[in-house]
Short mmCIF file of C-alpha atoms and ligand atoms in Angstrom, two decimals:
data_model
loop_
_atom_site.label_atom_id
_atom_site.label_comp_id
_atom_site.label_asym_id
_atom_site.label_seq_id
_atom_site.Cartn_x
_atom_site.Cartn_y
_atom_site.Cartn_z
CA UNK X 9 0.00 0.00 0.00
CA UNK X 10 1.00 3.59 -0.81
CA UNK X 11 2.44 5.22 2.30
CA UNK X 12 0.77 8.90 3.29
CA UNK X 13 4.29 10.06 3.37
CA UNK X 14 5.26 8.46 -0.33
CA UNK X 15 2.38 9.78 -1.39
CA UNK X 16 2.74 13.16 -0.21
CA UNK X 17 6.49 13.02 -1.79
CA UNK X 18 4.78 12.48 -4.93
CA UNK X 19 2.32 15.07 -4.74
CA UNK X 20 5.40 17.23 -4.22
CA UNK X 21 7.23 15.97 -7.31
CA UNK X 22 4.57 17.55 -9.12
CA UNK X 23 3.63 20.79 -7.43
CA UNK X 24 6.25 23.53 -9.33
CA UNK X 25 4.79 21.98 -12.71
CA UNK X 26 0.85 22.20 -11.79
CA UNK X 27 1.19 25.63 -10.35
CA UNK X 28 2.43 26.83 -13.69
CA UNK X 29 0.71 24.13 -16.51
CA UNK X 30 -2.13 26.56 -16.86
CA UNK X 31 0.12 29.30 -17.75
CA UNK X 32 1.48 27.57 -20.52
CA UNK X 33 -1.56 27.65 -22.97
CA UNK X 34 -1.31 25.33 -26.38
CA UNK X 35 -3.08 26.92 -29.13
CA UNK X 36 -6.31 24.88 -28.20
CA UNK X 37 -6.55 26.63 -25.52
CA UNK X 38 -6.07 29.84 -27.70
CA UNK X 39 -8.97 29.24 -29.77
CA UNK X 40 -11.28 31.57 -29.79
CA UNK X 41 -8.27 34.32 -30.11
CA UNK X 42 -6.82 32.27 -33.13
CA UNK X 43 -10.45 32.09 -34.84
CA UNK X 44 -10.28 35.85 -34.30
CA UNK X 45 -7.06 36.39 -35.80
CA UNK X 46 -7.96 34.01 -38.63
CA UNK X 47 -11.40 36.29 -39.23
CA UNK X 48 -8.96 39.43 -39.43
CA UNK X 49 -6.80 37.70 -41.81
CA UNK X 50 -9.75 36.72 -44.00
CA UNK X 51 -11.49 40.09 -43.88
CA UNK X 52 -7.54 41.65 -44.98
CA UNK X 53 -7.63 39.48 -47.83
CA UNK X 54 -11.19 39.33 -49.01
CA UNK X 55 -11.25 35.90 -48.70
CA UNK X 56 -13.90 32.92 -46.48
CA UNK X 57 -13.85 29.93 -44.60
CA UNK X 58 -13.58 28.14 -47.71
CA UNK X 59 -10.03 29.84 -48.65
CA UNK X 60 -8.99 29.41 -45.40
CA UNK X 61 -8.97 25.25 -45.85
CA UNK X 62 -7.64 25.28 -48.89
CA UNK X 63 -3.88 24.67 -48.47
CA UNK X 64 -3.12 26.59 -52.11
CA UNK X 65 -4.52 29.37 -50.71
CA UNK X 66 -2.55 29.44 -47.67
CA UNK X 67 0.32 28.81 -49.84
CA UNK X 68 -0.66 31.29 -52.35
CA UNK X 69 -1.15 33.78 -49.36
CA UNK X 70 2.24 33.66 -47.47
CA UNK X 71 3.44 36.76 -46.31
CA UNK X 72 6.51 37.88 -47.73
CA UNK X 73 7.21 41.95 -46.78
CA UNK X 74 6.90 43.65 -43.87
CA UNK X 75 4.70 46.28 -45.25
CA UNK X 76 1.51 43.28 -45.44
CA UNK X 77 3.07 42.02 -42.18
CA UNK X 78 2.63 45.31 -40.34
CA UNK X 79 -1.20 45.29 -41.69
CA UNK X 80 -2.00 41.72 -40.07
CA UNK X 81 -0.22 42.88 -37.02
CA UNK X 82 1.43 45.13 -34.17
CA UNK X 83 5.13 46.01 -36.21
CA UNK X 84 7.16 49.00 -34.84
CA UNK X 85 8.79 51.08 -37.60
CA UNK X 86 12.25 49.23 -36.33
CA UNK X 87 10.71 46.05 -36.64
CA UNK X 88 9.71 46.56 -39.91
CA UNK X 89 12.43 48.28 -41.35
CA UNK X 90 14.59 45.06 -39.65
CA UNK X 91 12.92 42.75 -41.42
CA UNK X 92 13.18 43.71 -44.62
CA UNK X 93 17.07 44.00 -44.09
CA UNK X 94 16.97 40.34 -42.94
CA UNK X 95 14.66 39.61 -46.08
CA UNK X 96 17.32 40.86 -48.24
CA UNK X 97 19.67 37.64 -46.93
CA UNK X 98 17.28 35.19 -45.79
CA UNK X 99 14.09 34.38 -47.49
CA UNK X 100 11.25 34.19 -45.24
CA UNK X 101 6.90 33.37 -45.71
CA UNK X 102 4.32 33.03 -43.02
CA UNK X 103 1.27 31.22 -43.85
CA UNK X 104 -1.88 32.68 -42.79
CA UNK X 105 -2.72 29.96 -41.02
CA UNK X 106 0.45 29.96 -38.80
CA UNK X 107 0.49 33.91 -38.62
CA UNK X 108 -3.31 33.35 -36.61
CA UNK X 109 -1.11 30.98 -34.07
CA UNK X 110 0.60 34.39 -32.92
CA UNK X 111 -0.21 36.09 -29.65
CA UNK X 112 0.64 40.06 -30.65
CA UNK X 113 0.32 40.82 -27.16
CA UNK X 114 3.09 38.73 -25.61
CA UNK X 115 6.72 39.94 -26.86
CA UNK X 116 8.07 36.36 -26.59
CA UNK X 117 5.39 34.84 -28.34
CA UNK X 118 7.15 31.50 -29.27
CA UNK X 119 5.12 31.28 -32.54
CA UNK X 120 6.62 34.58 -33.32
CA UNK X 121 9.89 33.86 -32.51
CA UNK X 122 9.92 30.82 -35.31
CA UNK X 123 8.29 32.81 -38.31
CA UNK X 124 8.93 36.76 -37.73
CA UNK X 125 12.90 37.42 -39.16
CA UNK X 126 15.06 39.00 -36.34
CA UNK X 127 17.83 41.30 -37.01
CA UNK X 128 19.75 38.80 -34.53
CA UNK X 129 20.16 36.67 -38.02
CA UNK X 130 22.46 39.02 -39.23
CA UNK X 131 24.94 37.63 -36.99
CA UNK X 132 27.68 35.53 -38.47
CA UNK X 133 28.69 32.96 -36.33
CA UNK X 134 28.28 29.34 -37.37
CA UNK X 135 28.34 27.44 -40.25
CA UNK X 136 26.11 27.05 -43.42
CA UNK X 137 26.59 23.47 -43.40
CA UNK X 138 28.15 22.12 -40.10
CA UNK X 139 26.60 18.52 -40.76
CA UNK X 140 28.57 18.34 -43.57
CA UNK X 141 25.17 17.40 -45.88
CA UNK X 142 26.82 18.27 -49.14
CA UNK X 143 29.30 15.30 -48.87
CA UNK X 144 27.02 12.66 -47.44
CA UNK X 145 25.37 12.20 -51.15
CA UNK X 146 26.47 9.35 -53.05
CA UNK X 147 23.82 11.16 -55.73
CA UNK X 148 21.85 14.02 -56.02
CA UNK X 149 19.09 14.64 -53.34
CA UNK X 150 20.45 11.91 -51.37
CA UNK X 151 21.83 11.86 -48.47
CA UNK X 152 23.06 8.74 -46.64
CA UNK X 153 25.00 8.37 -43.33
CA UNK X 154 24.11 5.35 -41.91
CA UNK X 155 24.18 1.34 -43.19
CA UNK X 156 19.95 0.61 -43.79
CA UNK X 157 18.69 4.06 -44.28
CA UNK X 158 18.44 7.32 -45.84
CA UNK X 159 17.07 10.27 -46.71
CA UNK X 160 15.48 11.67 -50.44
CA UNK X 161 15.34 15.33 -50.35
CA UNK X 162 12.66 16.09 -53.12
CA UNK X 163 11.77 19.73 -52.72
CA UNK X 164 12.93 23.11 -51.31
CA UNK X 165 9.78 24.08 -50.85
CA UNK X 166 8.04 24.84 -47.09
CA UNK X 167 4.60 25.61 -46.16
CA UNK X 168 6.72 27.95 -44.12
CA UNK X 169 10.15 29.22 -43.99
CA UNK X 170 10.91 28.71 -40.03
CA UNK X 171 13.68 31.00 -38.55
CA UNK X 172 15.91 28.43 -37.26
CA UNK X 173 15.63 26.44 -40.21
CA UNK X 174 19.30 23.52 -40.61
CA UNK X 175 18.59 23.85 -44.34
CA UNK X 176 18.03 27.15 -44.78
CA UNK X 177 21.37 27.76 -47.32
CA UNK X 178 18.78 25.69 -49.12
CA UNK X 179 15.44 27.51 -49.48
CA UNK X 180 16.45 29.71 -52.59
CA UNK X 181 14.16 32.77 -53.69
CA UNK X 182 12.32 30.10 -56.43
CA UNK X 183 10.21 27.15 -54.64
CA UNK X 184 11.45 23.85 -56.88
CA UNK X 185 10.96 20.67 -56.18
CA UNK X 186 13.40 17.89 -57.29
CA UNK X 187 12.87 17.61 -60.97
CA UNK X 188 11.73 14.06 -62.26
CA UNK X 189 15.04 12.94 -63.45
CA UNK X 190 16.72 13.26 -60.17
CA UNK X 191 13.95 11.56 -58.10
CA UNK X 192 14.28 8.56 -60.55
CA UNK X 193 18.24 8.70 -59.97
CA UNK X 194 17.43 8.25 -56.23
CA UNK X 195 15.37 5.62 -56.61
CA UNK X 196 17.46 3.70 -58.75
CA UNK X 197 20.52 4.15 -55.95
CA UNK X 198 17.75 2.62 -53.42
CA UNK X 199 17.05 0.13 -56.09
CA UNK X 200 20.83 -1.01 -56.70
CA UNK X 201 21.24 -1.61 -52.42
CA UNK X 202 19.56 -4.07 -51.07
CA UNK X 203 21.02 -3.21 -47.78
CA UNK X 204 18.38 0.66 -47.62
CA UNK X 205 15.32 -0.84 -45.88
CA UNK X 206 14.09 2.70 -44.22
CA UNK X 207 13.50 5.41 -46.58
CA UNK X 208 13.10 8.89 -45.41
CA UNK X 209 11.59 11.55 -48.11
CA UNK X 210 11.88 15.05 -46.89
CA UNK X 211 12.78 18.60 -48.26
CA UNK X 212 12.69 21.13 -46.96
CA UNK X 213 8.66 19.96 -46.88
CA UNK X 214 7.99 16.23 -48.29
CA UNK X 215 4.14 17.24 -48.70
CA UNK X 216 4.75 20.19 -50.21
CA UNK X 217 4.87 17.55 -53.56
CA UNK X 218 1.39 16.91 -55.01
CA UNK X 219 -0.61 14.69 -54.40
CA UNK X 220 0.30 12.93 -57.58
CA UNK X 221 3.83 13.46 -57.54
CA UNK X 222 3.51 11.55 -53.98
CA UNK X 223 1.71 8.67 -55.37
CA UNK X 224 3.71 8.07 -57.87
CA UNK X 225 6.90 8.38 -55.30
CA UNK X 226 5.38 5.47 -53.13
CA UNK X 227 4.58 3.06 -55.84
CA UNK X 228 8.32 3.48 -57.00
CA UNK X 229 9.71 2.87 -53.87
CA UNK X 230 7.27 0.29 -52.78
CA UNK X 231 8.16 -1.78 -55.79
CA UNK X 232 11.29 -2.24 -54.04
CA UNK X 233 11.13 -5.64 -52.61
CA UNK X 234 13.65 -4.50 -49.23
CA UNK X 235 12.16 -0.76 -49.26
CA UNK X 236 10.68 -2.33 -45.36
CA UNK X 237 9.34 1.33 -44.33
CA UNK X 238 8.86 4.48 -45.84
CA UNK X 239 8.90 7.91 -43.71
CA UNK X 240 8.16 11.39 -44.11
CA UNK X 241 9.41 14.61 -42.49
CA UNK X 242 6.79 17.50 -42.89
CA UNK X 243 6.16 20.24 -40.41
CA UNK X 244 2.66 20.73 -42.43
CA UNK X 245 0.64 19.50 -39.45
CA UNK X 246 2.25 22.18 -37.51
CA UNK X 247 2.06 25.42 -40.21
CA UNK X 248 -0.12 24.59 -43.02
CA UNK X 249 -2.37 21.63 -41.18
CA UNK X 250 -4.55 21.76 -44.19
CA UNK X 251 -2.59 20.06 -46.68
CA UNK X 252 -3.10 17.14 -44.80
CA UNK X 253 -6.24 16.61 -46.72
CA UNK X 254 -8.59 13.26 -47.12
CA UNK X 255 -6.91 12.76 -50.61
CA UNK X 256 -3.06 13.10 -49.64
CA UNK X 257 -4.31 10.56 -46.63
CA UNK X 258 -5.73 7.94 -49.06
CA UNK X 259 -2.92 7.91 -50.96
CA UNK X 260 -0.87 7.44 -48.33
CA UNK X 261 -2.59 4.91 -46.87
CA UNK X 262 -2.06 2.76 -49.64
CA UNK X 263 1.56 2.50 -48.90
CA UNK X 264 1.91 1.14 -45.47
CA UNK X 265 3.84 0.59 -43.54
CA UNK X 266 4.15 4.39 -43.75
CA UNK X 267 5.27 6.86 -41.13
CA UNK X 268 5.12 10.50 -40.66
CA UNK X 269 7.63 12.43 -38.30
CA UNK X 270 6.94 16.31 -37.32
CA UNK X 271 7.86 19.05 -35.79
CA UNK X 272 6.10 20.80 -33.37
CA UNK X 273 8.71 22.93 -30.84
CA UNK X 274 5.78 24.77 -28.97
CA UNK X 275 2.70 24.02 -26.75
CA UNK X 276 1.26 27.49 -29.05
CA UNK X 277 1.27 25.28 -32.13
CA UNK X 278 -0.54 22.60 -30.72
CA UNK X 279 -4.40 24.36 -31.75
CA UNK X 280 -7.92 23.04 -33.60
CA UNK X 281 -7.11 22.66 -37.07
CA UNK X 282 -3.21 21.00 -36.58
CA UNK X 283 -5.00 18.43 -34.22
CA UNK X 284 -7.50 17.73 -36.97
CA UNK X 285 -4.74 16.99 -39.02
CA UNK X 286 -3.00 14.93 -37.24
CA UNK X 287 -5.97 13.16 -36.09
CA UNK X 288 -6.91 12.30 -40.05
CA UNK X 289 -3.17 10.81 -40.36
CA UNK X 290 -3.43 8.63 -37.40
CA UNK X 291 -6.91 7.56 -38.77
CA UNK X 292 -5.17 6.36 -41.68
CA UNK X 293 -3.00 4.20 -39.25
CA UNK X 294 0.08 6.25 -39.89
CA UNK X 295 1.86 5.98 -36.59
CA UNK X 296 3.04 10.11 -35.61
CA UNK X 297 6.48 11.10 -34.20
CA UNK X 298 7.54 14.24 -33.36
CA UNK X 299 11.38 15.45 -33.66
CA UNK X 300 11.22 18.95 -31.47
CA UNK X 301 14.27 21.03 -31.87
CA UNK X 302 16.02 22.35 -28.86
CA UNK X 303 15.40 26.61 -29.12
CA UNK X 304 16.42 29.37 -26.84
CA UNK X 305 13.25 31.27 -26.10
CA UNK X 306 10.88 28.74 -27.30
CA UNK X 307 11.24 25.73 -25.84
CA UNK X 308 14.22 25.56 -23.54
CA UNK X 309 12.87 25.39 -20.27
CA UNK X 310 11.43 21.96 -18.74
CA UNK X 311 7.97 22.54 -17.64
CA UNK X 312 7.16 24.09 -21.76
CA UNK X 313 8.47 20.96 -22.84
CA UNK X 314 6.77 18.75 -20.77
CA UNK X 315 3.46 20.87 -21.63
CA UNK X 316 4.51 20.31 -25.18
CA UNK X 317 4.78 16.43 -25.11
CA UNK X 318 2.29 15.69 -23.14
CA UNK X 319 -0.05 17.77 -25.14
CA UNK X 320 1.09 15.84 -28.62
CA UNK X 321 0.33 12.07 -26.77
CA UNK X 322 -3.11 13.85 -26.28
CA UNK X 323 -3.27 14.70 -30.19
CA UNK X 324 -1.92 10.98 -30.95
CA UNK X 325 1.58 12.02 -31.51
CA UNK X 326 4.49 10.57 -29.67
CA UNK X 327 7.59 12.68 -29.01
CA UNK X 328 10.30 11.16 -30.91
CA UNK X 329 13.51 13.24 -30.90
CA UNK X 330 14.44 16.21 -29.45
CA UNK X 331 17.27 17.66 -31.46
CA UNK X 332 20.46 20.53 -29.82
CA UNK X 333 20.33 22.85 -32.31
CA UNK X 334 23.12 22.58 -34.88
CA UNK X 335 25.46 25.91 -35.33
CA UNK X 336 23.90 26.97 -38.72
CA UNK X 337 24.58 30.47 -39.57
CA UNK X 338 21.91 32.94 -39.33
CA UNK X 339 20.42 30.91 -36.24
CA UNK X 340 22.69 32.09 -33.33
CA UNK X 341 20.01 33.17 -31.14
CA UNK X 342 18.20 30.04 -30.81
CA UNK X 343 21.62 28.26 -29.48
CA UNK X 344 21.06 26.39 -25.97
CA UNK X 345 23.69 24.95 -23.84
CA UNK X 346 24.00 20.95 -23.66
CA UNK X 347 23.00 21.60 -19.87
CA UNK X 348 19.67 22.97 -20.92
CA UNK X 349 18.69 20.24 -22.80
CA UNK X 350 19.96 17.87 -19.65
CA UNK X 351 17.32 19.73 -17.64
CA UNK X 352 14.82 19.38 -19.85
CA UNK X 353 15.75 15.42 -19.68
CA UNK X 354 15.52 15.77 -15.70
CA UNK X 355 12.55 16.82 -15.66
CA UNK X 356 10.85 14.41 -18.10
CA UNK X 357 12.25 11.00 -16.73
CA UNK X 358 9.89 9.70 -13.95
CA UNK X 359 8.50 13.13 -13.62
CA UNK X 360 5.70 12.11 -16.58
CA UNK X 361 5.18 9.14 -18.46
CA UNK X 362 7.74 7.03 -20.45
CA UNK X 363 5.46 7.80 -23.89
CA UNK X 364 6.28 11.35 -23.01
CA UNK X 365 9.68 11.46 -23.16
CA UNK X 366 11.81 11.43 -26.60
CA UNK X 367 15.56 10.53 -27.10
CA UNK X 368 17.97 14.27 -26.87
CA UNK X 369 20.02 13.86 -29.60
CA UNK X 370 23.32 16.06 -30.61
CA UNK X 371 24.32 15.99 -34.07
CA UNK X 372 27.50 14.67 -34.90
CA UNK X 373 29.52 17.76 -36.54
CA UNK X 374 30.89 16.74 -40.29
CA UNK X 375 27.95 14.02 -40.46
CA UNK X 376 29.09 11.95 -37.91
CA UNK X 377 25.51 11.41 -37.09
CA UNK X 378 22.98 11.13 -34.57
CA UNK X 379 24.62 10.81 -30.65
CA UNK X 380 22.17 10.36 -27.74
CA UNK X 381 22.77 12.36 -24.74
CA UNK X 382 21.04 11.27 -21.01
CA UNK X 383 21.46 12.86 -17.08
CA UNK X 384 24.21 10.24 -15.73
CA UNK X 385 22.07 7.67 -13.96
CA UNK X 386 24.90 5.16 -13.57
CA UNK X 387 27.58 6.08 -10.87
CA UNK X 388 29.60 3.29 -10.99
CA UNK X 389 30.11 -0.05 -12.74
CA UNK X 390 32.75 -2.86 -11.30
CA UNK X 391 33.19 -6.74 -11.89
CA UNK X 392 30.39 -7.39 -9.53
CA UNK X 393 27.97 -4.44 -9.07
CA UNK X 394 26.59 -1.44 -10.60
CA UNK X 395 25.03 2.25 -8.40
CA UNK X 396 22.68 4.03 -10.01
CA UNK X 397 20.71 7.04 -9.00
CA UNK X 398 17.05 7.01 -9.59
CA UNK X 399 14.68 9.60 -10.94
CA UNK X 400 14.55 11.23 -7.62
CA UNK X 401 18.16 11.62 -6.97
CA UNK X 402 17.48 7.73 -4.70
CA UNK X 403 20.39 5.59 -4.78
CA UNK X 404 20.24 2.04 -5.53
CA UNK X 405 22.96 -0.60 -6.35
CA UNK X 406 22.08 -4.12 -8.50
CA UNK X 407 24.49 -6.88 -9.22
CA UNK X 408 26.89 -6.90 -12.36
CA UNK X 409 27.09 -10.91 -13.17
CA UNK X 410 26.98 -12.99 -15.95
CA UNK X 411 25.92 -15.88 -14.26
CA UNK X 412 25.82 -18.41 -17.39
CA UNK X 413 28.56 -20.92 -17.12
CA UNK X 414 31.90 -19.79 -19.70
CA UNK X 415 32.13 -23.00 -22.01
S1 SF4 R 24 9.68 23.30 -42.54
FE1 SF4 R 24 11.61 22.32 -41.97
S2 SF4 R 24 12.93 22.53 -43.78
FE2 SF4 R 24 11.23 23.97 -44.00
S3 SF4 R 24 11.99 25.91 -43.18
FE3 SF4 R 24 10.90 24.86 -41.53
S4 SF4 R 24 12.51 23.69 -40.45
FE4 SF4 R 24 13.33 24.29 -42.48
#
């Protein structure tokens, strides 16, 4: 039986996170303000409801200059004249849809912080390319660094171009997507080695491809007797939720197994229409991951992140990854020290449940790949025991013996 004094311990855990859950408000519990936002938008344009779900619309409606920026919202002169100059080196669009996520009246909106340029780009430190990406492609718009996978890039194209953005020395002024020829190339190269089994299509956006384009993708690659699983990395469910139409969903479905990782870094993002379309994926029986980056002022303090995946479990997503962000140029001030992310670990592990917590990965500079980082919970290991602390800082010791019997 549960002691009154365990149980009071445990009550305690939890206390500094329930006294400030409420504070950190997804987008659901945003709604009505988003719906307002999205009516303002609508009225701005001339446009209706119907627009609004179209996904061509919201494509064809990205916000691109800080003049139709400072109409849809609260811009100082500064601001404006800021991001222009930040225009003039790194391209940036705002869907409608996402621009409604924004809260004008808090200055650290995260939502804001992802999508609005900051003259803080400007700043040169890091590296266009610190993975290295250019050299891990045995052709074009592949990229392989490890022995049974990889990845097809087949479009720069976003639904949005976010401000931290790892490829963003790739999102040129033109939206293209990979042109036939090449996509064929990068099939074949899956084709000649038997040893890919996990393909990953991505982009910048995988479903920013049409819907045919897609289909005829997956019947390539499914033709390939050991093509096992097929995966896509989109951030559409999170800044353009309504491509994720009933049509792009059929024709996924076809293809299973089929998975779909993205990329929500914020409790805000989490609103109505993104859990809708998540909600038709997992319908479809494509099993959601998310892959959260790691960024100052967004998402680097514990209790936001634990809002943030417990939230996605409750949209039927599971946190996958959360990535330290890489030292791309441009992206300086959404750096985090390796200890933040270890306290954002802390506070997951036992804290909430095991569903709820995703691997921390850092990034192997030069393409040295994926490394998993964890708090130290092993204190010692010798020839006959192991000490470990648990969750609660409790220490514990179990033996270290391979009991079989050595031929
Ligand atoms: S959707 Fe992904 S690839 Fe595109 S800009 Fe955002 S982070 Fe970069």
């Amino acid at each position: 039986m549960l002691s009154a004094e365990r149980e009071l311990r445990l009550q305690n855990d939890i206390h500094d996170y329930l006294e400030v859950r409420d504070s950190i408000k997804t987008g659901l519990e945003r709604q009505e303000e988003i719906a307002k936002n999205r009516d303002r938008i609508l009225a701005f344009f001339g446009a209706d409801l119907k627009d609004w779900y179209d996904y061509r619309w919201q494509l064809k409606h990205r916000i691109t200059d800080a003049e139709t920026l400072s109409k849809l919202m609260p811009l100082s002169k500064k601001q404006a004249a800021e991001i222009d100059e930040v225009g003039l080196k790194y391209r940036y669009a705002i869907s409608p849809y996402y621009l409604s996520l924004i809260d004008s009246n808090n200055p650290e909106c995260p939502v804001a912080r992802q999508s609005i340029p900051m003259i803080d780009e400007l700043d040169s430190a890091g590296e266009t390319d610190p993975m290295d990406e250019e050299n891990s492609s045995p052709v074009p718009g592949v990229t392989r660094r490890y022995p049974d996978r990889l990845i097809i890039k087949v479009t720069n194209q976003c639904g949005m171009y976010c401000r931290f953005c790892q490829r963003r020395r790739l999102i040129g002024e033109q939206d293209v997507h990979s042109n036939s020829e090449k996509i064929k190339k990068a099939i074949e190269y899956v084709r000649d080695h038997e040893e890919i089994r996990d393909v990953l299509i991505t982009g910048g956006d995988a479903f920013m491809l049409s819907d045919q384009a897609i289909d005829n993708l997956l019947a390539d690659l499914r033709s390939i007797k050991h093509v096992e699983i097929i995966r896509f990395g989109t951030r559409t469910p999170v800044t353009l939720p309504q491509r994720i139409t009933p049509e792009l969903v059929s024709i996924l479905k076809k293809y299973h197994p089929v998975y779909v990782n993205t990329h929500f870094n914020s409790p805000a993002e989490i609103s109505d229409e993104s859990k809708a379309a998540c909600e038709r994926l997992a319908d479809a029986g494509i099993p959601l991951g998310n892959q959260m980056v790691l960024l100052n002022g967004v998402n680097n303090k514990p209790h936001i992140v634990k809002k943030l995946n417990q939230s996605l479990l409750s949209i039927r997503v599971k946190p996958y990854y959360i990535f330290h962000p890489k030292a791309i140029r441009g992206t300086s001030h959404f750096w985090c020290s390796i200890e933040e992310g270890l306290d954002v670990m802390e506070s997951l592990r036992g804290y909430t449940s095991g569903m709820a917590i995703p691997t921390y990965i850092v990034n192997g500079t030069g393409g040295l790949g994926k490394t998993p980082l964890l708090p130290n919970y092993l204190l010692y290991i010798g020839r006959d025991k192991a000490v470990f602390r648990n969750w609660e800082g409790q220490i514990f010791e179990i033996e270290n013996r391979n009991r079989s019997k050595q031929p």
